[in-house]
CSV table of N, CA and C in Angstrom, one decimal:
chain,number,residue,atom,x,y,z
A,10,UNK,N,-22.0,70.1,-43.0
A,10,UNK,CA,-22.1,71.3,-42.5
A,10,UNK,C,-23.3,72.1,-43.0
A,11,UNK,N,-23.4,73.3,-42.6
A,11,UNK,CA,-24.5,74.2,-43.0
A,11,UNK,C,-23.9,75.4,-43.6
A,12,UNK,N,-24.5,75.9,-44.7
A,12,UNK,CA,-24.1,77.1,-45.4
A,12,UNK,C,-25.3,78.0,-45.5
A,13,UNK,N,-25.1,79.3,-45.2
A,13,UNK,CA,-26.2,80.3,-45.3
A,13,UNK,C,-25.8,81.3,-46.3
A,14,UNK,N,-26.7,81.6,-47.2
A,14,UNK,CA,-26.5,82.7,-48.1
A,14,UNK,C,-27.6,83.7,-48.0
A,15,UNK,N,-27.3,85.0,-47.8
A,15,UNK,CA,-28.3,86.0,-47.6
A,15,UNK,C,-28.3,86.9,-48.8
A,16,UNK,N,-29.4,87.1,-49.4
A,16,UNK,CA,-29.6,88.0,-50.6
A,16,UNK,C,-30.5,89.1,-50.3
A,17,UNK,N,-30.2,90.3,-50.5
A,17,UNK,CA,-31.1,91.5,-50.3
A,17,UNK,C,-31.4,92.0,-51.6
A,18,UNK,N,-32.8,92.2,-51.9
A,18,UNK,CA,-33.2,92.7,-53.2
A,18,UNK,C,-34.1,93.9,-53.0
A,19,UNK,N,-34.1,94.8,-53.9
A,19,UNK,CA,-35.0,95.9,-54.0
A,19,UNK,C,-35.8,95.6,-55.3
A,20,UNK,N,-36.8,94.9,-55.2
A,20,UNK,CA,-37.6,94.4,-56.4
A,20,UNK,C,-39.0,94.2,-56.0
A,21,UNK,N,-39.9,94.2,-57.0
A,21,UNK,CA,-41.3,93.9,-56.8
A,21,UNK,C,-41.5,92.5,-56.2
A,22,UNK,N,-42.6,92.4,-55.4
A,22,UNK,CA,-42.8,91.1,-54.7
A,22,UNK,C,-42.9,89.9,-55.7
A,23,UNK,N,-43.5,90.1,-56.8
A,23,UNK,CA,-43.6,89.0,-57.8
A,23,UNK,C,-42.2,88.5,-58.2
A,24,UNK,N,-41.2,89.4,-58.4
A,24,UNK,CA,-39.9,89.0,-58.8
A,24,UNK,C,-39.2,88.2,-57.7
A,25,UNK,N,-39.4,88.6,-56.4
A,25,UNK,CA,-38.8,87.9,-55.3
A,25,UNK,C,-39.5,86.5,-55.2
A,26,UNK,N,-40.8,86.5,-55.3
A,26,UNK,CA,-41.5,85.2,-55.3
A,26,UNK,C,-41.0,84.2,-56.4
A,27,UNK,N,-40.8,84.8,-57.6
A,27,UNK,CA,-40.3,83.9,-58.7
A,27,UNK,C,-38.9,83.4,-58.3
A,28,UNK,N,-38.0,84.2,-57.9
A,28,UNK,CA,-36.7,83.8,-57.5
A,28,UNK,C,-36.7,82.7,-56.4
A,29,UNK,N,-37.5,82.9,-55.3
A,29,UNK,CA,-37.6,82.0,-54.2
A,29,UNK,C,-38.2,80.7,-54.8
A,30,UNK,N,-39.2,80.7,-55.6
A,30,UNK,CA,-39.7,79.5,-56.2
A,30,UNK,C,-38.7,78.7,-57.0
A,31,UNK,N,-37.9,79.4,-57.8
A,31,UNK,CA,-36.9,78.7,-58.6
A,31,UNK,C,-35.8,78.1,-57.8
A,32,UNK,N,-35.4,78.8,-56.8
A,32,UNK,CA,-34.3,78.3,-55.9
A,32,UNK,C,-34.8,77.1,-55.1
A,33,UNK,N,-36.1,77.1,-54.8
A,33,UNK,CA,-36.7,76.0,-54.0
A,33,UNK,C,-36.7,74.7,-54.8
A,34,UNK,N,-36.5,74.7,-56.1
A,34,UNK,CA,-36.5,73.5,-56.9
A,34,UNK,C,-35.1,72.8,-56.8
A,35,UNK,N,-34.1,73.5,-56.3
A,35,UNK,CA,-32.8,73.0,-56.2
A,35,UNK,C,-32.7,71.9,-55.1
A,36,UNK,N,-32.1,70.8,-55.4
A,36,UNK,CA,-32.0,69.6,-54.5
A,36,UNK,C,-31.2,70.1,-53.3
A,37,UNK,N,-31.8,69.8,-52.1
A,37,UNK,CA,-31.0,70.1,-50.8
A,37,UNK,C,-31.1,71.5,-50.4
A,38,UNK,N,-31.9,72.4,-51.0
A,38,UNK,CA,-31.9,73.8,-50.7
A,38,UNK,C,-33.2,74.1,-50.0
A,39,UNK,N,-33.1,74.8,-48.9
A,39,UNK,CA,-34.3,75.4,-48.3
A,39,UNK,C,-34.3,76.9,-48.5
A,40,UNK,N,-35.4,77.5,-48.8
A,40,UNK,CA,-35.5,78.9,-49.1
A,40,UNK,C,-36.5,79.6,-48.2
A,41,UNK,N,-36.2,80.8,-47.7
A,41,UNK,CA,-37.1,81.5,-46.9
A,41,UNK,C,-37.0,83.0,-47.4
A,42,UNK,N,-38.2,83.6,-47.6
A,42,UNK,CA,-38.2,85.0,-48.0
A,42,UNK,C,-38.9,85.8,-46.8
A,43,UNK,N,-38.2,87.0,-46.6
A,43,UNK,CA,-38.8,87.9,-45.6
A,43,UNK,C,-38.9,89.3,-46.3
A,44,UNK,N,-40.1,89.9,-46.1
A,44,UNK,CA,-40.4,91.1,-46.8
A,44,UNK,C,-40.4,92.3,-45.7
A,45,UNK,N,-40.1,93.4,-46.2
A,45,UNK,CA,-40.1,94.6,-45.3
A,45,UNK,C,-40.7,95.8,-46.2
A,46,UNK,N,-41.4,96.6,-45.5
A,46,UNK,CA,-42.0,97.8,-46.2
A,46,UNK,C,-41.1,99.0,-46.1
A,47,UNK,N,-39.9,98.9,-45.6
A,47,UNK,CA,-38.9,100.0,-45.4
A,47,UNK,C,-38.6,100.5,-46.8
A,48,UNK,N,-38.7,101.8,-47.0
A,48,UNK,CA,-38.3,102.4,-48.2
A,48,UNK,C,-37.1,103.3,-48.0
A,49,UNK,N,-36.1,103.2,-48.9
A,49,UNK,CA,-34.9,104.0,-48.8
A,49,UNK,C,-34.9,105.1,-49.9
A,50,UNK,N,-34.4,106.3,-49.6
A,50,UNK,CA,-34.3,107.3,-50.7
A,50,UNK,C,-33.0,107.0,-51.4
A,51,UNK,N,-33.1,107.2,-52.8
A,51,UNK,CA,-31.9,107.0,-53.6
A,51,UNK,C,-31.0,108.2,-53.4
A,52,UNK,N,-29.7,108.0,-53.4
A,52,UNK,CA,-28.8,109.1,-53.3
A,52,UNK,C,-28.7,109.8,-54.6
A,53,UNK,N,-28.6,111.2,-54.6
A,53,UNK,CA,-28.5,112.0,-55.7
A,53,UNK,C,-27.1,111.9,-56.3
A,54,UNK,N,-27.0,111.7,-57.6
A,54,UNK,CA,-25.6,111.7,-58.2
A,54,UNK,C,-25.1,113.0,-58.5
């Protein structure tokens, strides 16, 4: 079967690239990264 895991990160591009690279070394794992320039305002506490 097929399993899909979706991870959403608010991180610098280099952090995401590092994670994608490391996950790509796992046997039988395909990794794809999609970037967006959408910015969200943080809620005031």
